Amino acid sequence: MHHFEYRDGVLHAEELSIERLAAEVGTPFYCYSTATLERHFRVFRDAFSDTDSLVCYAIKSNSNIAVIKTLAELGSGMDVVSEGELRRARAAGVPGERIIFSGVGKTAEEMQYGLAEKILCFNVESEQELFLLNDVAGAMNVSAPVSMRINPDVDPKTHAKISTGKAEDKFGVPYRQARELYKQASQLNNIKITGVDMHIGSQITDLQPFGDAFQLLRDLVIELRGDGHNIDHIDLGGGLGIPYGNQENPVPLPDDYAAVVKTHTKDLGCRLLFEPGRMITGNSGILVTRVLFVKNAIDKSFTIVDAAMNDLIRPTLYEAYHDIIPVSDTRNSSPRQKTDIVGPVCETGDYLALDRSLPAFEQGDLLSVMTAGAYGATLSSQYNSRRLIPEILVKKDEYCVIRPRESYEDMLSREKIPSWFSET
Ligand code: LLP
């Protein structure tokens, strides 16, 4: 469910015409809907309203501080994986006590910053990380709140590049080594054990892997308590998949996911933490692009648009499917034909859709790439020296350019010609 719909024949974000936005801001651009962000956050949170829980939005899915602020105002916590993300959360006014720090390779400086900001928890992923955190906390004369991220060796049945819970994935502490690591942690002076953590992957559309992993986590909590550890919270990670328009079966709803979580946690008396990203931001954003040229080659049609793989890399990186619709509804009645929607970047992998049956587009048409709010702008780059595109946040009939289009001056100003070129 999202708030991008045709009104009077034109795609709107809430009450704002995308044609108007395109005229005022230029293309391409990302457009986010406040109502959709809020709705998704609430649906997820409300699925756990009968539990002691905190939803910590995974900032990596969309890290614009206006998006973070929108969710923070609803009481969301934040899951960060770098000092940069932690700084974004703080810039949006999120207190440290609502921030958890995940990630397999935190540096001493990042630990220091997290401790100074008094964050809720560090999700630790290795023995060496645990010891470094203890040292950093010791030097600051504080205690670091810690949960270990457990790798349960469960196949999340998602794209190989976004699976994190299998034994061969780099993430977490092997399930069978967890008790030993907790024992070591309990002997460290500046570590305070507070919970356990897991995150098995992203865009998971089958509840079975979640159930299998949560069962293991539950068994571990009982064992750890038996070993004398204080386990106050369980962090169940993120990963709940969303519909992209090509699924054969409906994706599970937050309530279905919540039922699985509760089955395994309800009698443990733990606070529940969650790290959803895509589920909140995915459907809340679109990428708007304009058709530059239509090229009809032999037996093949290419629709060349002004957005490219540097703006949205998901189709080529993960073979991801995104629905593409015309901004003008009348175009939907044009005859359909198969086409590749491609960008201007000089790579064959530069596409937004391949061999897709779509209404025959014409030069100048505006298109909307749907479900682009998660891992769209955050994964974008300047490849081919293309400027980072604007992000726009809509609220009812108002909009704000929450990140302007980069200028060429911005792009060039960060680089430097060495002085030795002027020495001769
Ligand atoms: N927690 C941790 C520790 C994570 O690594 C992630 C995502 C999340 C939470 C949020 O997962 P979500 O609820 O969004 O599935 N760029 C890829 C997705 C990478 C996911 C990385 N980790 C894509 O575009 O599909």
CSV table of C-alpha atoms and ligand atoms in Angstrom, one decimal:
chain,number,residue,atom,x,y,z
A,1,MET,CA,0.0,0.0,0.0
A,2,HIS,CA,1.4,3.4,-1.0
A,3,HIS,CA,0.4,6.9,-1.9
A,4,PHE,CA,1.4,7.1,-5.6
A,5,GLU,CA,-1.7,7.1,-7.7
A,6,TYR,CA,-3.2,8.6,-10.8
A,7,ARG,CA,-5.4,11.6,-10.3
A,8,ASP,CA,-7.0,13.3,-13.3
A,9,GLY,CA,-4.8,11.2,-15.5
A,10,VAL,CA,-1.5,12.1,-13.9
A,11,LEU,CA,0.6,10.2,-11.4
A,12,HIS,CA,0.6,12.0,-8.0
A,13,ALA,CA,2.7,11.6,-4.9
A,14,GLU,CA,0.0,12.1,-2.3
A,15,GLU,CA,-1.6,15.4,-3.5
A,16,LEU,CA,1.2,16.5,-5.7
A,17,SER,CA,1.5,16.0,-9.5
A,18,ILE,CA,4.6,14.3,-10.6
A,19,GLU,CA,4.5,16.3,-13.8
A,20,ARG,CA,4.6,19.5,-11.8
A,21,LEU,CA,7.6,18.2,-9.7
A,22,ALA,CA,9.4,17.2,-12.9
A,23,ALA,CA,8.8,20.7,-14.3
A,24,GLU,CA,10.1,22.4,-11.2
A,25,VAL,CA,13.0,20.1,-10.2
A,26,GLY,CA,14.0,18.5,-13.5
A,27,THR,CA,14.6,14.8,-14.0
A,28,PRO,CA,15.7,12.3,-12.9
A,29,PHE,CA,14.8,12.5,-9.2
A,30,TYR,CA,13.7,10.4,-6.3
A,31,CYS,CA,10.3,11.2,-4.7
A,32,TYR,CA,9.3,9.9,-1.3
A,33,SER,CA,5.8,10.0,0.3
A,34,THR,CA,5.6,10.9,4.0
A,35,ALA,CA,2.2,9.3,4.4
A,36,THR,CA,3.6,6.0,3.1
A,37,LEU,CA,6.7,6.1,5.3
A,38,GLU,CA,4.5,6.8,8.3
A,39,ARG,CA,2.0,4.1,7.4
A,40,HIS,CA,4.6,1.4,7.0
A,41,PHE,CA,6.3,2.3,10.2
A,42,ARG,CA,3.0,2.2,12.1
A,43,VAL,CA,1.9,-1.1,10.5
A,44,PHE,CA,5.1,-2.8,11.5
A,45,ARG,CA,5.1,-1.3,15.0
A,46,ASP,CA,1.5,-2.0,15.6
A,47,ALA,CA,2.0,-5.7,14.8
A,48,PHE,CA,4.0,-5.7,18.1
A,49,SER,CA,1.9,-3.3,20.1
A,50,ASP,CA,1.2,-6.1,22.6
A,51,THR,CA,4.9,-6.6,23.3
A,52,ASP,CA,7.7,-4.6,24.9
A,53,SER,CA,9.5,-3.7,21.7
A,54,LEU,CA,11.5,-1.0,19.8
A,55,VAL,CA,11.6,-0.7,16.0
A,56,CYS,CA,15.0,0.5,15.0
A,57,TYR,CA,14.8,1.6,11.4
A,58,ALA,CA,17.8,0.3,9.3
A,59,ILE,CA,19.1,3.7,8.1
A,60,LYS,CA,21.1,2.0,5.2
A,61,SER,CA,17.9,1.5,3.2
A,62,ASN,CA,17.3,5.3,2.9
A,63,SER,CA,19.6,7.5,4.9
A,64,ASN,CA,18.3,11.0,4.1
A,65,ILE,CA,18.0,12.9,7.4
A,66,ALA,CA,14.5,14.1,6.5
A,67,VAL,CA,13.4,10.4,6.2
A,68,ILE,CA,15.1,9.6,9.4
A,69,LYS,CA,13.4,12.5,11.1
A,70,THR,CA,10.0,11.5,9.8
A,71,LEU,CA,10.4,8.1,11.4
A,72,ALA,CA,12.1,9.4,14.6
A,73,GLU,CA,9.1,11.7,15.2
A,74,LEU,CA,6.9,8.5,15.4
A,75,GLY,CA,9.3,7.2,18.1
A,76,SER,CA,11.4,5.0,15.9
A,77,GLY,CA,14.8,3.9,17.0
A,78,MET,CA,17.6,3.5,14.5
A,79,ASP,CA,19.9,0.7,13.4
A,80,VAL,CA,23.2,2.1,12.2
A,81,VAL,CA,26.3,0.4,10.6
A,82,SER,CA,28.8,3.3,10.5
A,83,GLU,CA,29.7,6.5,12.2
A,84,GLY,CA,28.2,8.3,9.2
A,85,GLU,CA,24.9,6.7,9.8
A,86,LEU,CA,25.1,7.4,13.6
A,87,ARG,CA,25.8,11.0,12.8
A,88,ARG,CA,22.8,11.1,10.5
A,89,ALA,CA,20.6,9.7,13.3
A,90,ARG,CA,21.9,12.2,15.8
A,91,ALA,CA,21.5,15.1,13.3
A,92,ALA,CA,17.8,14.0,13.0
A,93,GLY,CA,17.5,14.3,16.8
A,94,VAL,CA,17.4,10.6,17.6
A,95,PRO,CA,18.7,10.0,21.2
A,96,GLY,CA,21.5,7.5,21.7
A,97,GLU,CA,19.3,5.3,23.8
A,98,ARG,CA,17.3,4.5,20.7
A,99,ILE,CA,20.3,3.6,18.5
A,100,ILE,CA,21.8,0.2,17.9
A,101,PHE,CA,25.1,-0.2,16.1
A,102,SER,CA,25.4,-3.2,13.7
A,103,GLY,CA,28.1,-4.2,11.3
A,104,VAL,CA,30.9,-6.7,10.9
A,105,GLY,CA,33.8,-4.2,10.8
A,106,LYS,CA,33.5,-1.3,13.3
A,107,THR,CA,36.6,0.7,13.9
A,108,ALA,CA,37.9,1.9,17.2
A,109,GLU,CA,36.9,5.5,16.3
A,110,GLU,CA,33.4,4.4,15.5
A,111,MET,CA,33.2,2.5,18.8
A,112,GLN,CA,34.4,5.6,20.6
A,113,TYR,CA,31.8,7.7,19.0
A,114,GLY,CA,29.0,5.2,19.8
A,115,LEU,CA,30.1,5.1,23.4
A,116,ALA,CA,30.2,8.8,23.7
A,117,GLU,CA,26.7,9.0,22.3
A,118,LYS,CA,25.6,6.4,24.9
A,119,ILE,CA,23.9,4.2,22.3
A,120,LEU,CA,21.6,1.4,23.3
A,121,CYS,CA,23.7,-1.6,22.1
A,122,PHE,CA,26.6,-2.7,20.0
A,123,ASN,CA,25.8,-5.8,18.0
A,124,VAL,CA,29.2,-7.6,18.1
A,125,GLU,CA,30.2,-10.0,15.4
A,126,SER,CA,33.5,-11.5,16.4
A,127,GLU,CA,35.9,-12.2,19.2
A,128,GLN,CA,38.4,-9.6,18.1
A,129,GLU,CA,35.7,-7.0,17.8
A,130,LEU,CA,34.6,-7.8,21.4
A,131,PHE,CA,38.1,-7.3,22.7
A,132,LEU,CA,38.6,-4.1,20.9
A,133,LEU,CA,35.3,-2.7,22.2
A,134,ASN,CA,36.3,-3.7,25.7
A,135,ASP,CA,39.6,-1.8,25.3
A,136,VAL,CA,38.0,1.3,23.8
A,137,ALA,CA,35.4,1.3,26.6
A,138,GLY,CA,38.1,0.8,29.2
A,139,ALA,CA,40.1,3.8,27.9
A,140,MET,CA,36.9,5.9,28.2
A,141,ASN,CA,36.1,4.4,31.6
A,142,VAL,CA,32.7,3.3,30.6
A,143,SER,CA,30.9,0.0,30.0
A,144,ALA,CA,29.8,-1.1,26.5
A,145,PRO,CA,26.3,-2.6,26.2
A,146,VAL,CA,26.6,-5.7,23.9
A,147,SER,CA,24.6,-8.4,22.2
A,148,MET,CA,26.3,-10.9,20.0
A,149,ARG,CA,25.1,-11.3,16.4
A,150,ILE,CA,24.5,-15.0,15.9
A,151,ASN,CA,24.9,-16.7,12.6
A,152,PRO,CA,22.3,-19.6,12.7
A,153,ASP,CA,23.3,-21.1,9.4
A,154,VAL,CA,19.8,-20.9,8.0
A,155,ASP,CA,19.1,-20.3,4.3
A,156,PRO,CA,16.9,-17.2,4.0
A,157,LYS,CA,16.0,-18.1,0.4
A,158,THR,CA,16.8,-14.8,-1.1
A,159,HIS,CA,19.3,-13.4,-3.6
A,160,ALA,CA,22.8,-14.7,-2.8
A,161,LYS,CA,24.2,-11.1,-2.5
A,162,ILE,CA,21.8,-10.3,0.3
A,163,SER,CA,21.8,-13.5,2.3
A,164,THR,CA,23.6,-13.0,5.7
A,165,GLY,CA,22.5,-16.0,7.8
A,166,LYS,CA,24.3,-18.9,6.2
A,167,ALA,CA,27.5,-20.4,7.6
A,168,GLU,CA,29.5,-19.2,4.5
A,169,ASP,CA,28.3,-15.6,4.9
A,170,LYS,CA,30.7,-13.3,6.6
A,171,PHE,CA,28.3,-12.2,9.3
A,172,GLY,CA,27.9,-13.0,12.9
A,173,VAL,CA,29.3,-15.6,15.3
A,174,PRO,CA,28.7,-19.2,14.5
A,175,TYR,CA,25.8,-20.5,16.5
A,176,ARG,CA,28.0,-23.2,18.1
A,177,GLN,CA,30.6,-20.7,19.3
A,178,ALA,CA,28.1,-18.3,20.8
A,179,ARG,CA,28.1,-19.7,24.4
A,180,GLU,CA,31.9,-19.6,24.6
A,181,LEU,CA,32.0,-16.0,23.4
A,182,TYR,CA,29.3,-14.9,25.9
A,183,LYS,CA,31.5,-16.6,28.6
A,184,GLN,CA,34.5,-14.6,27.4
A,185,ALA,CA,32.4,-11.4,27.3
A,186,SER,CA,31.2,-11.9,30.9
A,187,GLN,CA,34.9,-11.9,32.0
A,188,LEU,CA,35.6,-8.5,30.4
A,189,ASN,CA,35.5,-5.5,32.7
A,190,ASN,CA,34.1,-3.0,30.3
A,191,ILE,CA,31.5,-5.1,28.5
A,192,LYS,CA,27.9,-5.4,29.7
A,193,ILE,CA,26.0,-8.2,28.1
A,194,THR,CA,22.4,-7.1,27.4
A,195,GLY,CA,21.0,-9.3,24.7
A,196,VAL,CA,21.3,-11.5,21.6
A,197,ASP,CA,21.0,-10.5,18.0
A,198,MET,CA,20.4,-12.0,14.5
A,199,HIS,CA,19.8,-10.8,11.0
A,200,ILE,CA,19.6,-13.5,8.4
A,201,GLY,CA,19.2,-11.5,5.1
A,202,SER,CA,17.0,-9.1,3.2
A,203,GLN,CA,14.0,-9.3,0.9
A,204,ILE,CA,12.9,-12.5,2.6
A,205,THR,CA,9.4,-13.6,1.4
A,206,ASP,CA,9.1,-16.9,3.0
A,207,LEU,CA,8.4,-17.0,6.8
A,208,GLN,CA,9.9,-20.5,7.3
A,209,PRO,CA,13.6,-19.3,7.5
A,210,PHE,CA,12.6,-16.7,10.1
A,211,GLY,CA,10.8,-19.4,12.1
A,212,ASP,CA,13.8,-21.7,12.0
A,213,ALA,CA,16.2,-18.9,13.0
A,214,PHE,CA,14.1,-17.6,15.8
A,215,GLN,CA,13.7,-21.1,17.2
A,216,LEU,CA,17.4,-21.4,17.4
A,217,LEU,CA,17.7,-17.9,19.0
A,218,ARG,CA,15.1,-18.9,21.5
A,219,ASP,CA,17.0,-22.0,22.5
A,220,LEU,CA,20.2,-20.0,22.8
A,221,VAL,CA,18.6,-17.4,25.1
A,222,ILE,CA,17.5,-20.2,27.4
A,223,GLU,CA,21.0,-21.7,27.4
A,224,LEU,CA,22.7,-18.4,28.0
A,225,ARG,CA,20.4,-17.7,30.9
A,226,GLY,CA,21.3,-21.1,32.3
A,227,ASP,CA,24.9,-20.1,32.0
A,228,GLY,CA,24.1,-17.1,34.2
A,229,HIS,CA,24.0,-14.3,31.6
A,230,ASN,CA,21.6,-11.4,31.7
A,231,ILE,CA,19.6,-11.5,28.4
A,232,ASP,CA,17.3,-8.5,28.5
A,233,HIS,CA,16.6,-8.1,24.8
A,234,ILE,CA,16.4,-10.1,21.6
A,235,ASP,CA,17.2,-8.3,18.4
A,236,LEU,CA,15.5,-10.1,15.5
A,237,GLY,CA,17.1,-8.0,12.7
A,238,GLY,CA,15.2,-6.9,9.6
A,239,GLY,CA,14.7,-8.6,6.3
A,240,LEU,CA,11.0,-8.8,5.8
A,241,GLY,CA,10.4,-8.7,2.0
A,242,ILE,CA,8.0,-6.5,0.1
A,243,PRO,CA,6.1,-6.8,-3.2
A,244,TYR,CA,7.9,-5.5,-6.2
A,245,GLY,CA,5.2,-6.4,-8.6
A,246,ASN,CA,6.6,-9.7,-10.0
A,247,GLN,CA,6.0,-12.0,-7.1
A,248,GLU,CA,4.0,-15.2,-7.9
A,249,ASN,CA,2.8,-15.4,-4.3
A,250,PRO,CA,1.8,-12.6,-2.0
A,251,VAL,CA,4.5,-11.6,0.4
A,252,PRO,CA,3.9,-12.1,4.1
A,253,LEU,CA,2.3,-9.2,6.0
A,254,PRO,CA,3.9,-7.7,9.2
A,255,ASP,CA,1.1,-9.4,11.2
A,256,ASP,CA,2.1,-12.8,9.8
A,257,TYR,CA,5.7,-12.1,10.6
A,258,ALA,CA,4.8,-10.9,14.1
A,259,ALA,CA,2.9,-14.2,14.7
A,260,VAL,CA,6.1,-16.1,14.0
A,261,VAL,CA,8.2,-13.8,16.2
A,262,LYS,CA,5.7,-14.1,19.1
A,263,THR,CA,5.6,-17.9,18.8
A,264,HIS,CA,9.3,-18.1,19.7
A,265,THR,CA,9.6,-15.2,22.1
A,266,LYS,CA,6.4,-14.7,24.0
A,267,ASP,CA,7.3,-16.5,27.2
A,268,LEU,CA,10.9,-15.2,27.4
A,269,GLY,CA,10.2,-11.9,29.0
A,270,CYS,CA,12.6,-10.1,26.7
A,271,ARG,CA,12.3,-6.7,25.1
A,272,LEU,CA,12.2,-7.2,21.3
A,273,LEU,CA,14.3,-5.1,18.9
A,274,PHE,CA,13.7,-5.0,15.2
A,275,GLU,CA,15.8,-3.6,12.3
A,276,PRO,CA,13.5,-3.2,9.3
A,277,GLY,CA,14.6,-1.1,6.4
A,278,ARG,CA,13.1,-2.0,3.1
A,279,MET,CA,9.7,-2.8,4.6
A,280,ILE,CA,9.4,0.8,5.7
A,281,THR,CA,11.1,2.7,2.8
A,282,GLY,CA,10.8,0.5,-0.3
A,283,ASN,CA,7.2,1.3,-1.4
A,284,SER,CA,7.6,4.9,-0.1
A,285,GLY,CA,9.7,6.1,-3.0
A,286,ILE,CA,9.7,6.3,-6.7
A,287,LEU,CA,12.4,7.2,-9.3
A,288,VAL,CA,11.1,9.6,-11.9
A,289,THR,CA,12.9,9.7,-15.2
A,290,ARG,CA,12.3,11.1,-18.7
A,291,VAL,CA,12.6,9.3,-22.0
A,292,LEU,CA,15.5,10.7,-24.0
A,293,PHE,CA,15.2,8.5,-27.1
A,294,VAL,CA,13.4,5.5,-28.4
A,295,LYS,CA,15.7,3.3,-30.6
A,296,ASN,CA,14.1,0.6,-32.6
A,297,ALA,CA,16.9,-1.8,-33.6
A,298,ILE,CA,16.3,-5.0,-35.5
A,299,ASP,CA,14.0,-7.2,-33.5
A,300,LYS,CA,14.7,-5.1,-30.4
A,301,SER,CA,13.5,-1.8,-28.8
A,302,PHE,CA,15.5,0.3,-26.5
A,303,THR,CA,13.9,3.1,-24.4
A,304,ILE,CA,16.8,5.3,-23.4
A,305,VAL,CA,15.9,7.3,-20.3
A,306,ASP,CA,17.9,9.9,-18.3
A,307,ALA,CA,18.2,7.8,-15.1
A,308,ALA,CA,20.9,5.1,-15.1
A,309,MET,CA,22.5,2.3,-13.1
A,310,ASN,CA,24.4,4.9,-11.1
A,311,ASP,CA,21.1,6.2,-9.8
A,312,LEU,CA,19.4,2.8,-9.3
A,313,ILE,CA,21.8,-0.1,-9.3
A,314,ARG,CA,19.4,-2.8,-8.0
A,315,PRO,CA,18.2,-4.2,-11.4
A,316,THR,CA,21.7,-4.9,-12.6
A,317,LEU,CA,23.3,-5.8,-9.2
A,318,TYR,CA,20.6,-8.1,-7.9
A,319,GLU,CA,18.6,-8.8,-11.0
A,320,ALA,CA,15.9,-6.9,-9.2
A,321,TYR,CA,12.5,-6.2,-10.7
A,322,HIS,CA,10.9,-2.8,-10.4
A,323,ASP,CA,7.5,-2.0,-11.9
A,324,ILE,CA,7.7,0.9,-14.4
A,325,ILE,CA,4.7,3.0,-15.2
A,326,PRO,CA,4.0,6.1,-17.3
A,327,VAL,CA,3.4,9.3,-15.4
A,328,SER,CA,0.6,10.1,-17.8
A,329,ASP,CA,-2.2,7.6,-17.5
A,330,THR,CA,-3.2,8.1,-21.1
A,331,ARG,CA,0.0,6.4,-22.2
A,332,ASN,CA,-1.3,3.2,-20.6
A,333,SER,CA,-3.7,2.9,-23.5
A,334,SER,CA,-0.9,2.9,-26.1
A,335,PRO,CA,-0.2,-0.5,-27.7
A,336,ARG,CA,2.3,-2.5,-25.7
A,337,GLN,CA,5.6,-3.7,-26.9
A,338,LYS,CA,8.7,-5.3,-25.4
A,339,THR,CA,11.5,-3.0,-24.7
A,340,ASP,CA,14.7,-2.6,-22.6
A,341,ILE,CA,14.6,0.5,-20.4
A,342,VAL,CA,18.2,1.6,-20.4
A,343,GLY,CA,20.2,4.6,-19.2
A,344,PRO,CA,23.0,6.7,-20.7
A,345,VAL,CA,25.9,4.9,-18.8
A,346,CYS,CA,28.4,3.2,-21.0
A,347,GLU,CA,27.8,-0.3,-19.8
A,348,THR,CA,25.6,-3.1,-21.1
A,349,GLY,CA,24.6,-3.7,-17.5
A,350,ASP,CA,23.0,-0.2,-17.4
A,351,TYR,CA,19.3,-1.0,-17.4
A,352,LEU,CA,16.3,-0.5,-15.3
A,353,ALA,CA,14.2,-3.3,-17.0
A,354,LEU,CA,14.9,-5.9,-19.6
A,355,ASP,CA,12.6,-7.2,-22.3
A,356,ARG,CA,9.6,-5.7,-20.5
A,357,SER,CA,6.2,-5.5,-22.0
A,358,LEU,CA,5.2,-1.8,-21.7
A,359,PRO,CA,3.1,0.8,-23.5
A,360,ALA,CA,5.2,2.1,-26.4
A,361,PHE,CA,6.8,5.2,-25.0
A,362,GLU,CA,7.7,8.3,-26.9
A,363,GLN,CA,10.5,10.8,-26.6
A,364,GLY,CA,9.8,13.2,-23.6
A,365,ASP,CA,7.5,10.8,-21.7
A,366,LEU,CA,7.9,10.7,-18.0
A,367,LEU,CA,8.2,7.3,-16.3
A,368,SER,CA,8.1,6.2,-12.7
A,369,VAL,CA,10.2,3.4,-11.5
A,370,MET,CA,8.2,2.1,-8.5
A,371,THR,CA,9.3,0.7,-5.1
A,372,ALA,CA,12.6,2.6,-5.3
A,373,GLY,CA,12.6,4.1,-1.8
A,374,ALA,CA,14.9,1.5,-0.3
A,375,TYR,CA,18.5,1.0,-1.5
A,376,GLY,CA,18.0,3.4,-4.4
A,377,ALA,CA,19.5,6.7,-3.5
A,378,THR,CA,21.8,5.2,-0.8
A,379,LEU,CA,23.4,2.9,-3.4
A,380,SER,CA,23.8,5.6,-6.0
A,381,SER,CA,27.1,6.9,-7.3
A,382,GLN,CA,28.6,9.5,-9.7
A,383,TYR,CA,29.7,6.8,-12.2
A,384,ASN,CA,30.3,8.3,-15.6
A,385,SER,CA,30.6,11.7,-13.7
A,386,ARG,CA,26.9,11.9,-13.5
A,387,ARG,CA,25.6,14.2,-10.7
A,388,LEU,CA,23.8,12.7,-7.7
A,389,ILE,CA,20.1,13.3,-8.3
A,390,PRO,CA,17.7,15.2,-6.1
A,391,GLU,CA,15.6,13.6,-3.4
A,392,ILE,CA,12.1,15.1,-2.8
A,393,LEU,CA,9.9,14.5,0.2
A,394,VAL,CA,6.2,15.1,-0.3
A,395,LYS,CA,3.7,15.7,2.5
A,396,LYS,CA,0.1,16.1,1.2
A,397,ASP,CA,0.3,19.0,-1.3
A,398,GLU,CA,3.7,20.3,-0.1
A,399,TYR,CA,7.1,19.2,-1.1
A,400,CYS,CA,10.7,19.8,0.0
A,401,VAL,CA,13.9,19.1,-1.9
A,402,ILE,CA,15.6,17.2,0.9
A,403,ARG,CA,18.8,16.8,-1.2
A,404,PRO,CA,19.3,19.1,-4.2
A,405,ARG,CA,20.8,18.0,-7.5
A,406,GLU,CA,24.5,18.1,-7.1
A,407,SER,CA,26.1,20.9,-9.1
A,408,TYR,CA,29.1,20.4,-11.4
A,409,GLU,CA,31.1,22.7,-9.1
A,410,ASP,CA,30.3,20.4,-6.1
A,411,MET,CA,31.4,17.4,-8.1
A,412,LEU,CA,34.7,18.9,-9.1
A,413,SER,CA,35.5,20.9,-6.0
A,414,ARG,CA,36.4,17.9,-3.9
A,415,GLU,CA,39.3,16.9,-6.2
A,416,LYS,CA,42.7,18.5,-6.5
A,417,ILE,CA,45.4,18.9,-9.1
A,418,PRO,CA,48.8,18.2,-7.4
A,419,SER,CA,51.1,21.2,-7.1
A,420,TRP,CA,53.8,19.4,-9.1
A,421,PHE,CA,52.0,20.3,-12.3
A,422,SER,CA,52.7,23.9,-11.8
A,423,GLU,CA,56.4,23.4,-10.8
A,424,THR,CA,57.8,23.5,-14.4
B,1,LLP,N1,20.0,-5.1,9.9
B,1,LLP,C1,21.2,-5.5,9.3
B,1,LLP,C2,22.3,-5.9,10.2
B,1,LLP,C3,21.3,-5.4,7.9
B,1,LLP,O1,22.5,-5.8,7.4
B,1,LLP,C4,20.2,-5.0,7.1
B,1,LLP,C5,20.4,-5.0,5.7
B,1,LLP,C6,19.0,-4.7,7.7
B,1,LLP,C7,18.9,-4.7,9.1
B,1,LLP,C8,17.8,-4.2,7.0
B,1,LLP,O2,17.3,-5.2,6.1
B,1,LLP,P1,15.9,-5.0,5.4
B,1,LLP,O3,14.8,-4.9,6.4
B,1,LLP,O4,16.0,-3.7,4.6
B,1,LLP,O5,15.8,-6.2,4.5
B,1,LLP,N2,21.1,-3.4,-1.1
B,1,LLP,C9,20.3,-4.6,-1.1
B,1,LLP,C10,19.9,-4.9,0.4
B,1,LLP,C11,21.0,-5.0,1.3
B,1,LLP,C12,20.6,-5.3,2.7
B,1,LLP,C13,21.8,-5.1,3.7
B,1,LLP,N3,21.4,-5.3,5.1
B,1,LLP,C14,19.1,-4.4,-2.0
B,1,LLP,O6,19.0,-3.4,-2.6
B,1,LLP,O7,18.3,-5.4,-2.1
